[in-house]
Coordinates of C-alpha atoms and ligand atoms in Angstrom, one line a residue:
M1483 CA -6.2 -7.0 3.2
E1484 CA -5.2 -10.1 4.4
R1485 CA -3.5 -11.4 0.9
R1486 CA -2.3 -9.0 0.1
N1487 CA -0.6 -8.8 3.2
F1488 CA 1.1 -12.0 2.9
F1489 CA 2.3 -11.7 -0.9
K1490 CA 3.9 -8.3 1.0
L1491 CA 5.4 -10.7 3.9
L1492 CA 6.5 -13.3 1.2
S1493 CA 7.6 -10.1 -1.3
M1494 CA 10.8 -11.5 -0.3
A1495 CA 10.6 -14.5 -0.3
W1496 CA 9.6 -14.8 -4.7
G1497 CA 12.3 -11.3 -4.6
A1498 CA 15.1 -14.1 -3.9
V1499 CA 13.2 -16.8 -6.2
I1500 CA 13.6 -14.2 -9.0
L1501 CA 17.3 -13.3 -8.7
L1502 CA 17.9 -17.0 -8.0
P1503 CA 18.8 -18.2 -11.5
G1504 CA 20.3 -21.8 -12.2
R1505 CA 20.0 -24.4 -9.6
L1506 CA 17.5 -22.8 -7.7
L1507 CA 15.4 -22.0 -9.8
A1508 CA 14.8 -25.3 -10.9
Q1509 CA 14.0 -25.9 -7.5
T1510 CA 11.8 -23.7 -7.8
E1511 CA 10.5 -25.4 -11.2
K1512 CA 10.7 -28.4 -9.7
A1513 CA 8.6 -27.8 -6.8
A1514 CA 5.5 -26.0 -8.8
A1515 CA 4.4 -29.8 -9.8
P1516 CA 2.1 -30.9 -7.2
A1517 CA 3.1 -32.2 -4.1
S1518 CA 1.8 -35.6 -3.4
S1519 CA 2.3 -35.3 0.7
G1520 CA 1.0 -32.4 1.6
A1521 CA 3.7 -32.0 4.1
P1522 CA 6.0 -29.6 3.6
G1523 CA 9.6 -31.0 2.8
T1524 CA 13.0 -31.7 1.0
G1525 CA 13.1 -34.3 -2.2
A1526 CA 15.8 -37.7 -2.1
D1527 CA 17.2 -35.5 -4.8
G1528 CA 17.2 -32.0 -2.8
T1529 CA 14.2 -30.3 -4.3
V1530 CA 12.1 -27.8 -2.1
K1531 CA 8.5 -29.2 -2.3
L1532 CA 6.0 -27.4 -1.8
P1533 CA 3.7 -28.1 1.5
E1534 CA -0.7 -28.2 0.4
Y1535 CA -1.7 -25.3 1.4
A1536 CA 0.8 -23.1 -0.7
K1537 CA 0.0 -24.3 -4.2
E1538 CA -2.5 -22.0 -4.4
M1539 CA -0.3 -19.6 -3.0
R1540 CA 2.9 -20.9 -5.8
D1541 CA 2.3 -17.9 -8.5
S1542 CA 2.2 -13.8 -7.7
D1543 CA 1.0 -11.5 -10.1
M1544 CA 4.3 -10.1 -9.4
L1545 CA 6.0 -13.0 -10.9
G1546 CA 6.7 -11.7 -13.9
L1547 CA 4.3 -14.3 -15.8
G1548 CA 1.1 -13.7 -18.0
P1549 CA -2.3 -15.5 -16.4
D1550 CA -1.1 -18.5 -19.8
G1551 CA 2.2 -18.8 -17.8
K1552 CA 4.4 -17.5 -20.2
P1553 CA 7.0 -14.3 -19.5
T1554 CA 5.0 -10.7 -19.8
G1555 CA 8.9 -9.1 -19.5
Q1556 CA 9.1 -7.9 -16.8
K1557 CA 10.5 -8.7 -13.4
A1558 CA 10.7 -7.5 -10.0
T1559 CA 12.0 -6.8 -7.1
F1560 CA 9.6 -5.8 -4.5
T1561 CA 11.9 -3.6 -2.6
G1562 CA 11.6 -1.2 -6.6
A1563 CA 15.1 -2.2 -6.7
S1564 CA 16.8 -1.8 -9.7
K1565 CA 18.4 -4.6 -8.7
A1566 CA 16.0 -6.8 -11.1
N1567 CA 18.4 -8.5 -13.1
A1568 CA 21.1 -9.1 -10.3
K1569 CA 22.7 -12.1 -10.3
A1570 CA 22.0 -14.3 -7.3
E1571 CA 25.6 -15.9 -7.7
E1572 CA 27.1 -12.0 -7.3
A1573 CA 24.5 -10.6 -4.8
M1574 CA 24.6 -13.9 -2.4
R1575 CA 28.8 -13.2 -2.3
H1576 CA 28.6 -9.6 -1.9
K1577 CA 29.9 -7.6 1.6
M1578 CA 28.5 -4.8 2.8
K1579 CA 30.8 -2.4 4.2
L1580 CA 29.7 -2.0 8.2
T1581 CA 31.5 0.2 10.4
K1582 CA 33.0 0.3 13.8
E1583 CA 30.6 0.8 15.2
E1584 CA 27.9 -1.7 13.3
Q1585 CA 30.2 -4.0 13.2
A1586 CA 30.4 -4.1 17.1
V1587 CA 26.4 -4.1 17.1
L1588 CA 27.4 -7.2 14.9
D1589 CA 28.7 -8.5 16.9
G1590 CA 26.5 -7.8 20.3
K1591 CA 28.6 -4.9 21.6
D1592 CA 24.4 -4.4 22.4
G1593 CA 22.7 -7.7 23.3
E1594 CA 21.2 -10.3 21.4
E1595 CA 18.6 -9.1 19.9
K1596 CA 19.6 -6.3 18.6
A1597 CA 22.2 -8.5 17.3
K1598 CA 19.5 -10.4 15.7
L1599 CA 18.2 -7.9 13.8
M1600 CA 21.3 -6.3 12.8
K1601 CA 21.7 -10.1 11.4
I1602 CA 18.8 -10.2 9.4
L1603 CA 20.2 -6.4 7.5
V1604 CA 23.2 -6.9 6.7
A1605 CA 22.0 -10.0 5.7
F1606 CA 19.7 -8.2 3.6
G1607 CA 21.3 -5.5 2.5
N1608 CA 24.2 -8.4 1.0
T1609 CA 20.7 -10.4 -1.3
F1610 CA 20.4 -6.7 -2.8
G1611 CA 23.8 -5.5 -3.0
A1612 CA 23.8 -2.0 -0.9
E1613 CA 27.2 -0.5 -0.8
K1614 CA 26.5 0.5 3.0
L1615 CA 24.2 0.9 5.9
V1616 CA 22.8 4.7 6.0
D1617 CA 21.5 6.5 9.1
L1618 CA 18.2 7.0 9.4
G1619 CA 15.5 10.4 9.7
G1620 CA 12.6 11.4 10.0
A1621 CA 10.2 8.5 11.4
P1622 CA 9.5 5.3 10.5
H1623 CA 6.0 4.2 9.3
S1624 CA 5.1 0.4 9.7
N1625 CA 2.7 -1.5 7.8
M1626 CA 2.7 -4.4 10.8
F1627 CA -0.9 -3.9 11.2
I1628 CA -2.6 -7.7 10.3
G1629 CA -3.4 -9.3 14.2
A1630 CA -3.9 -12.8 12.3
E1631 CA -2.0 -16.1 13.2
Y1632 CA -0.3 -16.3 10.2
M1633 CA 1.5 -12.8 11.9
K1634 CA 3.3 -15.2 14.8
S1635 CA 5.8 -15.5 14.5
M1636 CA 7.0 -11.6 14.0
I1637 CA 4.7 -11.3 16.2
K1638 CA 6.5 -12.8 18.6
M1639 CA 10.3 -11.6 17.5
L1640 CA 8.8 -7.8 17.9
D1641 CA 7.5 -8.8 21.3
K1642 CA 11.0 -10.4 22.1
C1643 CA 12.7 -6.7 21.1
A1644 CA 10.7 -5.0 22.9
K1645 CA 10.9 -7.4 26.0
A1646 CA 14.5 -6.5 25.5
G1647 CA 14.5 -2.3 25.8
L1648 CA 15.1 -2.3 22.2
K1649 CA 12.7 0.7 20.6
S1650 CA 12.4 3.0 17.4
Y1651 CA 15.1 5.6 16.9
A1652 CA 11.4 8.1 16.7
P1653 CA 7.8 7.7 17.2
Y1654 CA 6.2 6.1 14.2
T1655 CA 2.7 5.9 12.6
V1656 CA 0.7 3.1 11.3
N1657 CA -0.7 1.5 9.3
P1658 CA -5.1 1.0 9.6
R1659 CA -5.5 -1.4 12.2
P1660 CA -8.1 -3.9 9.6
Y1661 CA -11.1 -4.0 11.7
D1662 CA -14.1 -1.2 13.2
V1663 CA -16.2 -3.5 15.7
Y1664 CA -17.9 0.2 16.3
N1665 CA -19.0 0.9 13.3
V1666 CA -18.5 -1.2 11.2
Q1667 CA -19.1 -4.0 11.8
N1668 CA -20.8 -4.1 15.2
N1669 CA -22.7 -7.0 14.5
P1670 CA -22.5 -10.2 16.2
K1671 CA -21.4 -12.5 12.9
D1672 CA -18.6 -10.1 11.9
M1673 CA -17.5 -9.4 15.8
T1674 CA -16.8 -13.3 16.2
M1675 CA -14.7 -13.9 12.8
I1676 CA -12.8 -10.3 13.7
Y1677 CA -12.2 -12.5 18.0
E1678 CA -11.2 -16.3 15.3
G1679 CA -9.3 -14.8 13.1
Y1680 CA -7.2 -11.3 14.7
K1681 CA -6.2 -13.5 17.9
L1682 CA -3.1 -11.5 17.6
Q1683 CA -4.1 -8.7 17.5
W1684 CA -3.9 -7.2 20.9
D1685 CA -0.7 -8.7 21.7
L1686 CA 0.4 -6.4 18.3
D1687 CA -1.0 -3.9 18.8
Y1688 CA 1.0 -4.0 23.0
V1689 CA 4.8 -4.5 20.6
H1690 CA 3.8 -1.0 19.3
V1691 CA 2.8 0.9 22.2
R1692 CA 6.5 -0.8 23.2
L1693 CA 8.2 0.0 20.5
G1694 CA 7.3 3.7 20.3
A1695 CA 4.0 4.3 17.8
P1696 CA 1.5 6.6 19.1
D1697 CA -1.7 5.4 20.9
L1698 CA -5.1 4.6 18.1
N1699 CA -6.1 7.7 17.1
Y1700 CA -3.0 8.3 15.0
R1701 CA -3.5 4.8 12.8
T1702 CA -4.1 5.6 9.0
C1703 CA -2.4 4.9 6.0
A1704 CA -1.8 8.8 5.0
C1705 CA 1.0 8.8 7.3
Y1706 CA 1.4 12.2 5.5
L1707 CA -1.5 14.3 5.8
D1708 CA -1.4 17.5 8.0
E1709 CA -3.3 15.3 10.8
I1710 CA -0.7 13.0 11.8
G1711 CA 2.9 14.6 10.7
N1712 CA 4.5 12.2 9.7
A1713 CA 6.2 14.2 6.7
P1714 CA 10.1 14.3 6.0
E1715 CA 12.2 16.2 4.6
P1716 CA 12.7 15.7 1.0
G1717 CA 16.6 13.3 0.5
T1718 CA 15.9 11.9 4.0
Y1719 CA 16.6 8.6 4.3
V1720 CA 13.4 6.9 5.8
A1721 CA 12.3 2.8 6.4
W1722 CA 8.2 2.6 5.2
A1723 CA 6.3 0.0 4.8
E1724 CA 2.8 0.2 2.6
S1725 CA 2.7 0.4 -1.1
S1726 CA 0.6 3.5 -1.1
A1727 CA 2.4 5.6 1.1
V1728 CA 5.9 4.3 0.3
N1729 CA 5.0 5.6 -3.8
Y1730 CA 3.5 8.6 -1.5
G1731 CA 6.6 9.7 0.4
N1732 CA 9.2 8.9 -2.2
S1733 CA 7.4 10.5 -4.5
V1734 CA 5.3 13.8 -3.4
L1735 CA 7.6 14.2 -0.5
G1736 CA 11.2 13.2 -1.6
I1737 CA 11.8 10.8 1.0
R1738 CA 13.9 7.7 0.5
T1739 CA 13.3 4.7 1.5
N1740 CA 12.4 1.4 -0.2
R1741 CA 9.0 -0.5 -0.8
N1742 CA 10.1 -2.8 2.4
G1743 CA 8.3 -5.6 3.4
A1744 CA 5.6 -6.1 6.9
G1745 CA 9.1 -5.8 10.0
M1746 CA 11.9 -5.2 7.8
D1747 CA 10.4 -1.3 8.2
L1748 CA 10.7 -2.1 12.5
I1749 CA 14.6 -3.7 12.1
Q1750 CA 15.4 -1.0 10.2
A1751 CA 13.3 1.4 12.4
M1752 CA 14.6 -0.6 15.9
L1753 CA 18.5 -0.2 14.6
G1754 CA 18.3 3.4 13.0
K1755 CA 19.4 2.6 9.4
A1756 CA 18.3 1.0 6.6
P1757 CA 20.8 -0.8 3.8
L1758 CA 21.6 1.3 0.4
F1759 CA 20.0 0.7 -2.8
G1760 CA 17.3 0.6 -4.8
L1761 CA 14.7 3.3 -4.5
M1762 CA 16.8 5.3 -1.8
T1763 CA 19.7 6.9 -4.2
D1764 CA 20.3 8.1 -7.5
E1765 CA 20.8 5.2 -10.2
G1766 CA 17.6 3.7 -8.6
R1767 CA 15.4 6.9 -9.0
M1768 CA 16.0 7.2 -13.1
A1769 CA 13.1 6.9 -15.3
K1770 CA 11.8 4.3 -17.3
W1771 CA 9.3 5.4 -18.3
L1772 CA 8.4 8.3 -19.7
V1773 CA 4.3 8.3 -19.3
E1774 CA 2.5 10.6 -21.7
V1775 CA -0.7 11.8 -19.9
K1776 CA -2.8 12.9 -23.1
T1777 CA -6.5 12.6 -21.2
T1778 CA -8.5 15.6 -22.7
K1779 CA -10.6 15.8 -19.6
E1780 CA -8.8 16.3 -16.8
P1781 CA -8.2 12.0 -15.7
D1782 CA -9.4 9.4 -14.3
W1783 CA -6.8 9.4 -11.3
G1784 CA -7.1 5.7 -10.5
A1785 CA -7.4 4.9 -13.9
I1786 CA -4.2 6.2 -14.4
G1787 CA -3.2 5.3 -11.7
T1788 CA -3.8 1.7 -12.8
A1789 CA -2.6 1.9 -16.4
I1790 CA 0.9 3.6 -15.5
G1791 CA 1.1 0.1 -12.7
R1792 CA 0.2 -2.0 -15.4
K1793 CA 2.4 -1.0 -17.7
C1794 CA 5.6 -0.1 -14.9
V1795 CA 4.8 -2.8 -12.8
E1796 CA 7.9 -1.6 -10.3
D1797 CA 10.3 0.7 -12.9
V1798 CA 10.1 4.4 -12.4
P1799 CA 7.8 6.3 -14.5
Y1800 CA 8.3 10.1 -15.3
V1801 CA 4.6 11.7 -16.2
T1802 CA 4.0 14.3 -18.1
G1803 CA 1.3 16.7 -18.3
L1804 CA -0.5 16.7 -14.8
D1805 CA 1.2 20.2 -14.2
K1806 CA -2.3 21.9 -15.3
Y1807 CA -4.1 20.6 -11.5
F1808 CA -1.9 21.6 -9.8
K1809 CA -2.0 25.5 -9.5
D1810 CA 1.6 26.7 -9.2
G1811 CA 3.0 22.9 -10.0
K1812 CA 1.7 22.8 -5.7
V1813 CA 0.5 19.8 -4.1
T1814 CA -1.6 21.1 -1.1
A1815 CA -3.5 20.0 1.3
D1816 CA -7.1 20.9 -0.6
N1817 CA -5.6 18.4 -4.2
L1818 CA -3.2 15.6 -2.8
H1819 CA -5.4 13.4 -2.9
L1820 CA -5.7 13.2 -6.8
L1821 CA -1.6 12.1 -6.4
K1822 CA -2.4 9.6 -3.2
A1823 CA -5.2 8.4 -5.7
M1824 CA -3.6 7.5 -8.9
G1825 CA -0.1 6.8 -6.7
S1826 CA -1.5 3.7 -5.3
A1827 CA -2.9 2.5 -7.9
T1828 CA 0.1 2.2 -9.4
A1829 CA 1.4 0.4 -6.6
S1830 CA -1.4 -2.5 -6.5
S1831 CA -1.6 -2.5 -10.0
G1832 CA 1.7 -2.5 -10.6
A1833 CA 4.8 -1.9 -8.2
V1834 CA 5.7 1.6 -8.4
G1835 CA 7.8 2.7 -5.7
L1836 CA 8.6 7.0 -7.0
Y1837 CA 7.2 7.9 -10.1
H1838 CA 7.8 12.3 -10.9
V1839 CA 5.6 14.2 -12.4
E1840 CA 6.7 17.2 -14.3
G1841 CA 7.1 20.1 -12.7
V1842 CA 5.1 18.5 -9.6
T1843 CA 6.8 16.3 -7.3
P1844 CA 10.5 17.5 -6.2
D1845 CA 12.7 15.3 -7.7
A1846 CA 11.0 16.0 -11.5
K1847 CA 10.4 19.9 -10.1
Q1848 CA 15.0 19.6 -9.8
K1849 CA 16.0 17.6 -12.1
G1850 CA 13.4 18.0 -14.7
K1851 CA 13.4 15.2 -17.5
K1852 CA 16.8 14.6 -17.0
L1853 CA 15.1 11.6 -14.5
L1854 CA 14.8 9.8 -17.6
A1855 CA 17.3 6.5 -17.7
K1856 CA 19.0 5.9 -20.8
G1857 CA 16.9 4.5 -23.8
Y1858 CA 13.5 4.3 -22.0
K1859 CA 10.5 4.2 -22.9
T1860 CA 6.6 6.6 -24.0
Y1861 CA 3.6 5.2 -23.0
V1862 CA 0.9 7.8 -24.3
I1863 CA -2.8 7.9 -22.2
D1864 CA -5.2 9.3 -23.4
D1865 CA -8.8 9.1 -24.3
K1866 CA -9.2 6.0 -25.8
E1867 CA -6.3 4.2 -23.8
Q1868 CA -8.3 6.3 -20.4
A1869 CA -11.3 4.5 -21.4
R1870 CA -9.6 0.6 -22.3
I1871 CA -8.2 0.4 -19.5
I1872 CA -11.7 1.2 -16.8
S1873 CA -12.8 -1.2 -19.5
T1874 CA -11.2 -4.2 -18.1
F1875 CA -12.3 -3.7 -15.0
P1876 CA -14.6 -6.6 -14.4
N1877 CA -17.6 -6.6 -12.3
L1878 CA -16.6 -9.6 -9.2
W1879 CA -20.3 -9.6 -7.2
P1880 CA -21.9 -12.5 -7.9
K1881 CA -25.3 -11.0 -8.7
K1882 CA -23.6 -9.0 -11.4
N1883 CA -27.6 -6.8 -12.4
A1884 CA -28.1 -6.6 -9.0
D1885 CA -28.5 -3.2 -7.4
P1886 CA -25.7 -1.6 -4.6
T1887 CA -25.5 -2.1 -1.2
A1888 CA -22.6 -0.4 0.6
A1889 CA -20.4 2.6 -0.3
F1890 CA -16.7 2.4 0.6
I1891 CA -15.0 5.4 0.0
G1892 CA -11.2 6.5 2.1
C1893 CA -8.7 3.9 0.6
P1894 CA -6.0 4.9 0.6
H1895 CA -7.9 7.3 4.1
N1896 CA -8.9 10.6 3.4
T1897 CA -7.8 13.6 3.8
Y1898 CA -9.6 16.3 6.1
Y1899 CA -10.5 18.2 2.1
E1900 CA -12.5 15.0 1.1
V1901 CA -13.8 14.3 3.9
I1902 CA -15.6 17.7 3.7
K1903 CA -16.1 17.3 -0.2
W1904 CA -17.9 13.8 0.5
G1905 CA -20.3 15.2 2.8
K1906 CA -20.8 18.0 1.4
L1907 CA -21.3 16.6 -2.0
V1908 CA -24.3 13.8 -0.9
T1909 CA -25.7 16.1 1.5
E1910 CA -26.8 18.7 -1.1
A1911 CA -27.9 16.0 -3.6
L1912 CA -29.9 14.0 -1.2
D1913 CA -31.7 17.5 -0.5
K1914 CA -31.9 17.9 -4.3
A1915 CA -33.3 14.3 -4.5
G1916 CA -35.9 15.5 -1.4
K1917 CA -34.1 12.7 0.9
K1918 CA -33.1 12.5 3.9
K1919 CA -31.0 9.4 4.1
A1920 CA -28.7 7.6 1.9
A1921 CA -30.2 5.3 -0.2
I1922 CA -27.2 3.0 1.1
P1923 CA -24.2 3.1 4.1
V1924 CA -21.6 4.9 2.6
Y1925 CA -18.6 3.8 5.0
M1926 CA -15.9 7.1 5.4
F1927 CA -12.1 5.9 5.7
M1928 CA -10.1 8.4 7.5
P1929 CA -7.4 8.2 10.6
N1930 CA -9.6 9.4 13.7
T1931 CA -7.7 12.5 14.2
V1932 CA -9.2 13.5 10.6
R1933 CA -12.7 13.1 12.5
A1934 CA -11.7 15.1 14.9
R1935 CA -11.1 18.4 12.9
A1936 CA -14.6 18.0 11.0
I1937 CA -15.8 17.5 14.0
E1938 CA -14.1 21.0 15.8
E1939 CA -14.9 22.9 12.7
Q1940 CA -17.4 21.0 10.3
G1941 CA -19.7 20.2 13.5
E1942 CA -23.2 21.4 11.7
L1943 CA -22.1 19.3 8.1
V1944 CA -20.9 16.5 10.4
S1945 CA -24.1 15.7 12.2
K1946 CA -25.7 16.0 8.9
M1947 CA -23.2 13.9 7.4
K1948 CA -24.1 11.0 9.5
R1949 CA -28.0 11.6 9.8
A1950 CA -28.0 10.5 5.8
G1951 CA -25.6 7.8 7.1
M1952 CA -22.2 8.3 6.2
H1953 CA -20.8 6.4 9.4
A1954 CA -16.7 7.5 9.7
T1955 CA -13.9 4.7 10.4
N1956 CA -10.7 4.4 11.2
M1957 CA -10.7 0.4 10.6
C1958 CA -8.8 -0.3 6.8
S1959 CA -11.0 -0.9 4.1
V1960 CA -9.6 -3.4 2.2
S1961 CA -9.7 -5.8 4.6
Y1962 CA -12.9 -5.3 5.2
G1963 CA -13.5 -6.2 1.2
G1964 CA -11.7 -9.5 2.1
M1965 CA -13.0 -10.5 5.0
K1966 CA -14.9 -14.6 4.9
G1967 CA -17.4 -14.4 2.7
F1968 CA -17.8 -10.0 2.0
S1969 CA -18.7 -10.2 -1.5
E1970 CA -21.4 -13.2 -1.6
R1971 CA -23.2 -10.3 1.7
V1972 CA -22.0 -7.2 0.3
R1973 CA -22.3 -5.2 -3.3
G1974 CA -19.7 -3.1 -2.8
V1975 CA -19.2 0.0 -4.8
T1976 CA -16.2 2.6 -4.3
N1977 CA -13.9 5.3 -6.2
S1978 CA -11.0 3.5 -5.1
A1979 CA -8.6 1.4 -8.2
K1980 CA -6.7 0.3 -4.8
T1981 CA -9.5 -1.1 -3.3
R1982 CA -10.9 -2.4 -6.6
N1983 CA -7.4 -3.9 -7.6
Y1984 CA -8.0 -6.6 -4.5
T1985 CA -11.5 -6.3 -3.6
S1986 CA -15.0 -7.6 -5.4
I1987 CA -15.6 -4.0 -5.1
R1988 CA -16.7 -2.4 -7.8
Y1989 CA -14.4 1.0 -9.4
F1990 CA -16.4 4.4 -9.8
P1991 CA -15.9 8.1 -11.2
D1992 CA -17.5 10.8 -8.3
D1993 CA -20.4 11.5 -10.2
V1994 CA -21.0 7.9 -10.9
L1995 CA -21.0 7.3 -7.2
V1996 CA -22.7 10.2 -5.8
K1997 CA -25.7 8.9 -7.6
I1998 CA -25.7 5.4 -7.2
I1999 CA -25.2 6.2 -2.6
V2000 CA -28.7 8.4 -3.4
T2001 CA -30.7 6.3 -5.7
G2002 CA -29.0 2.9 -4.4
K2003 CA -29.6 1.8 -8.5
I2004 CA -26.3 1.9 -10.9
P2005 CA -26.9 4.7 -13.7
K2006 CA -27.7 2.5 -17.1
G2007 CA -24.6 2.1 -18.8
A2008 CA -22.1 3.2 -15.8
Ligands
F3S3285 FE1 -5.1 2.3 3.9 FE2 -6.0 0.2 3.9 FE3 -5.3 1.1 1.2 S1 -4.3 -0.1 4.9 S2 -3.9 2.0 1.1 S3 -7.7 1.3 3.3 S4 -5.6 -1.4 1.5

């Protein structure tokens, strides 16, 4: 998780590099040479030298370069904006139009801290060619959830804002915490690592309390679930961060937000404004890809999401062939997990911040194929292509043929429907096998409010799940999978393409995963 979040944090910086042709790009190229001194600094010719510690972070899979170092033809801006080919010089010269009120805030009318936030926001908007700021509605969602040292400056800045009495314009939701010392990492070794690694967690949680987040029972990446209630009306401008939430919100709810980096969500929340560009505009929501899903059976949602993310990178896809899985074209509490699985995979294997599903998602229902941009490209996912994508998922376990040791379900967080479905699938399969306990622990990731509903409405099943070795936890799955030494200690299995993308945990379809959980073995040929 740290790596992922780190890249999110860096996204603006990398985005800026990509947007900067000419002189600065040349500087970047020179900077790519190994740093000799190990210390950051500027060379005599004005080039920036990367510090030793940063050399591993110089390249990211979102830089538009293939493993061979050659351009793939894709350029990402990390905002989901369609400004990838903007010229830096133009972007830097650009000036948004501010209202008198906005200008007054910038000039300090509401105090020094708010003026600083406005300065950051205006620079952000200018960089991406926004024409103006728009008022936000609904409620923000923040992915500021890691209280690690590298977040120190951001946490300090937010603390200053809280001390100055600033608050989000509406109560907002926040991603899950990166650990759970009650249900998952309740052992001295993990706890030591956590308390040493997340030294600023308390400070960060305290910031959220003061800026307007609810209590920890509401922590989740699936903020749009009924049990959380952050689901603004279609067309609402909001400031969300967290790739899977942005992706779901833009696509399934029809809200309008860019893929904000950590911290930019809260800056916009405190100002109640966001620069209008990218996925917030009609132009930015046009699809550059027509993706035709032609699998003979229900697709593997994580696999097709991965396929789309790899192909489209950050472009918007218009997907056909999926409406038959949504009765009357409706996304409900019982089927939203399908789009959650597909969308989060598009956002983690690529940087897709919005997709349209023909006959299902709000923009597509309203405009249909008119959403296809001029010159769009077509990508067909049939059985063969789906199988090809799955065949590219590597086995990253150090002991490749050893047995699995734990299962991870719920990234993004499980819905109530999924919790009950998995409870039944596992306990019924155990009954059938004459067993009371799963062969490996099963971690079920969900917000506390979903767990509370399950206990209330399905108490007997929940007790059975607990006895079977299924643990409910409200932490982030990838944060666990990203812990130091995890891959040496744990051989994980999951049905989340997103978790697979970021960890050494292996991906299996639901039916195979059930067998693994019951037997503790990977079925032959799986
Ligand atoms: Fe949620 Fe963590 Fe996965 S924030 S989407 S469980 S990476």
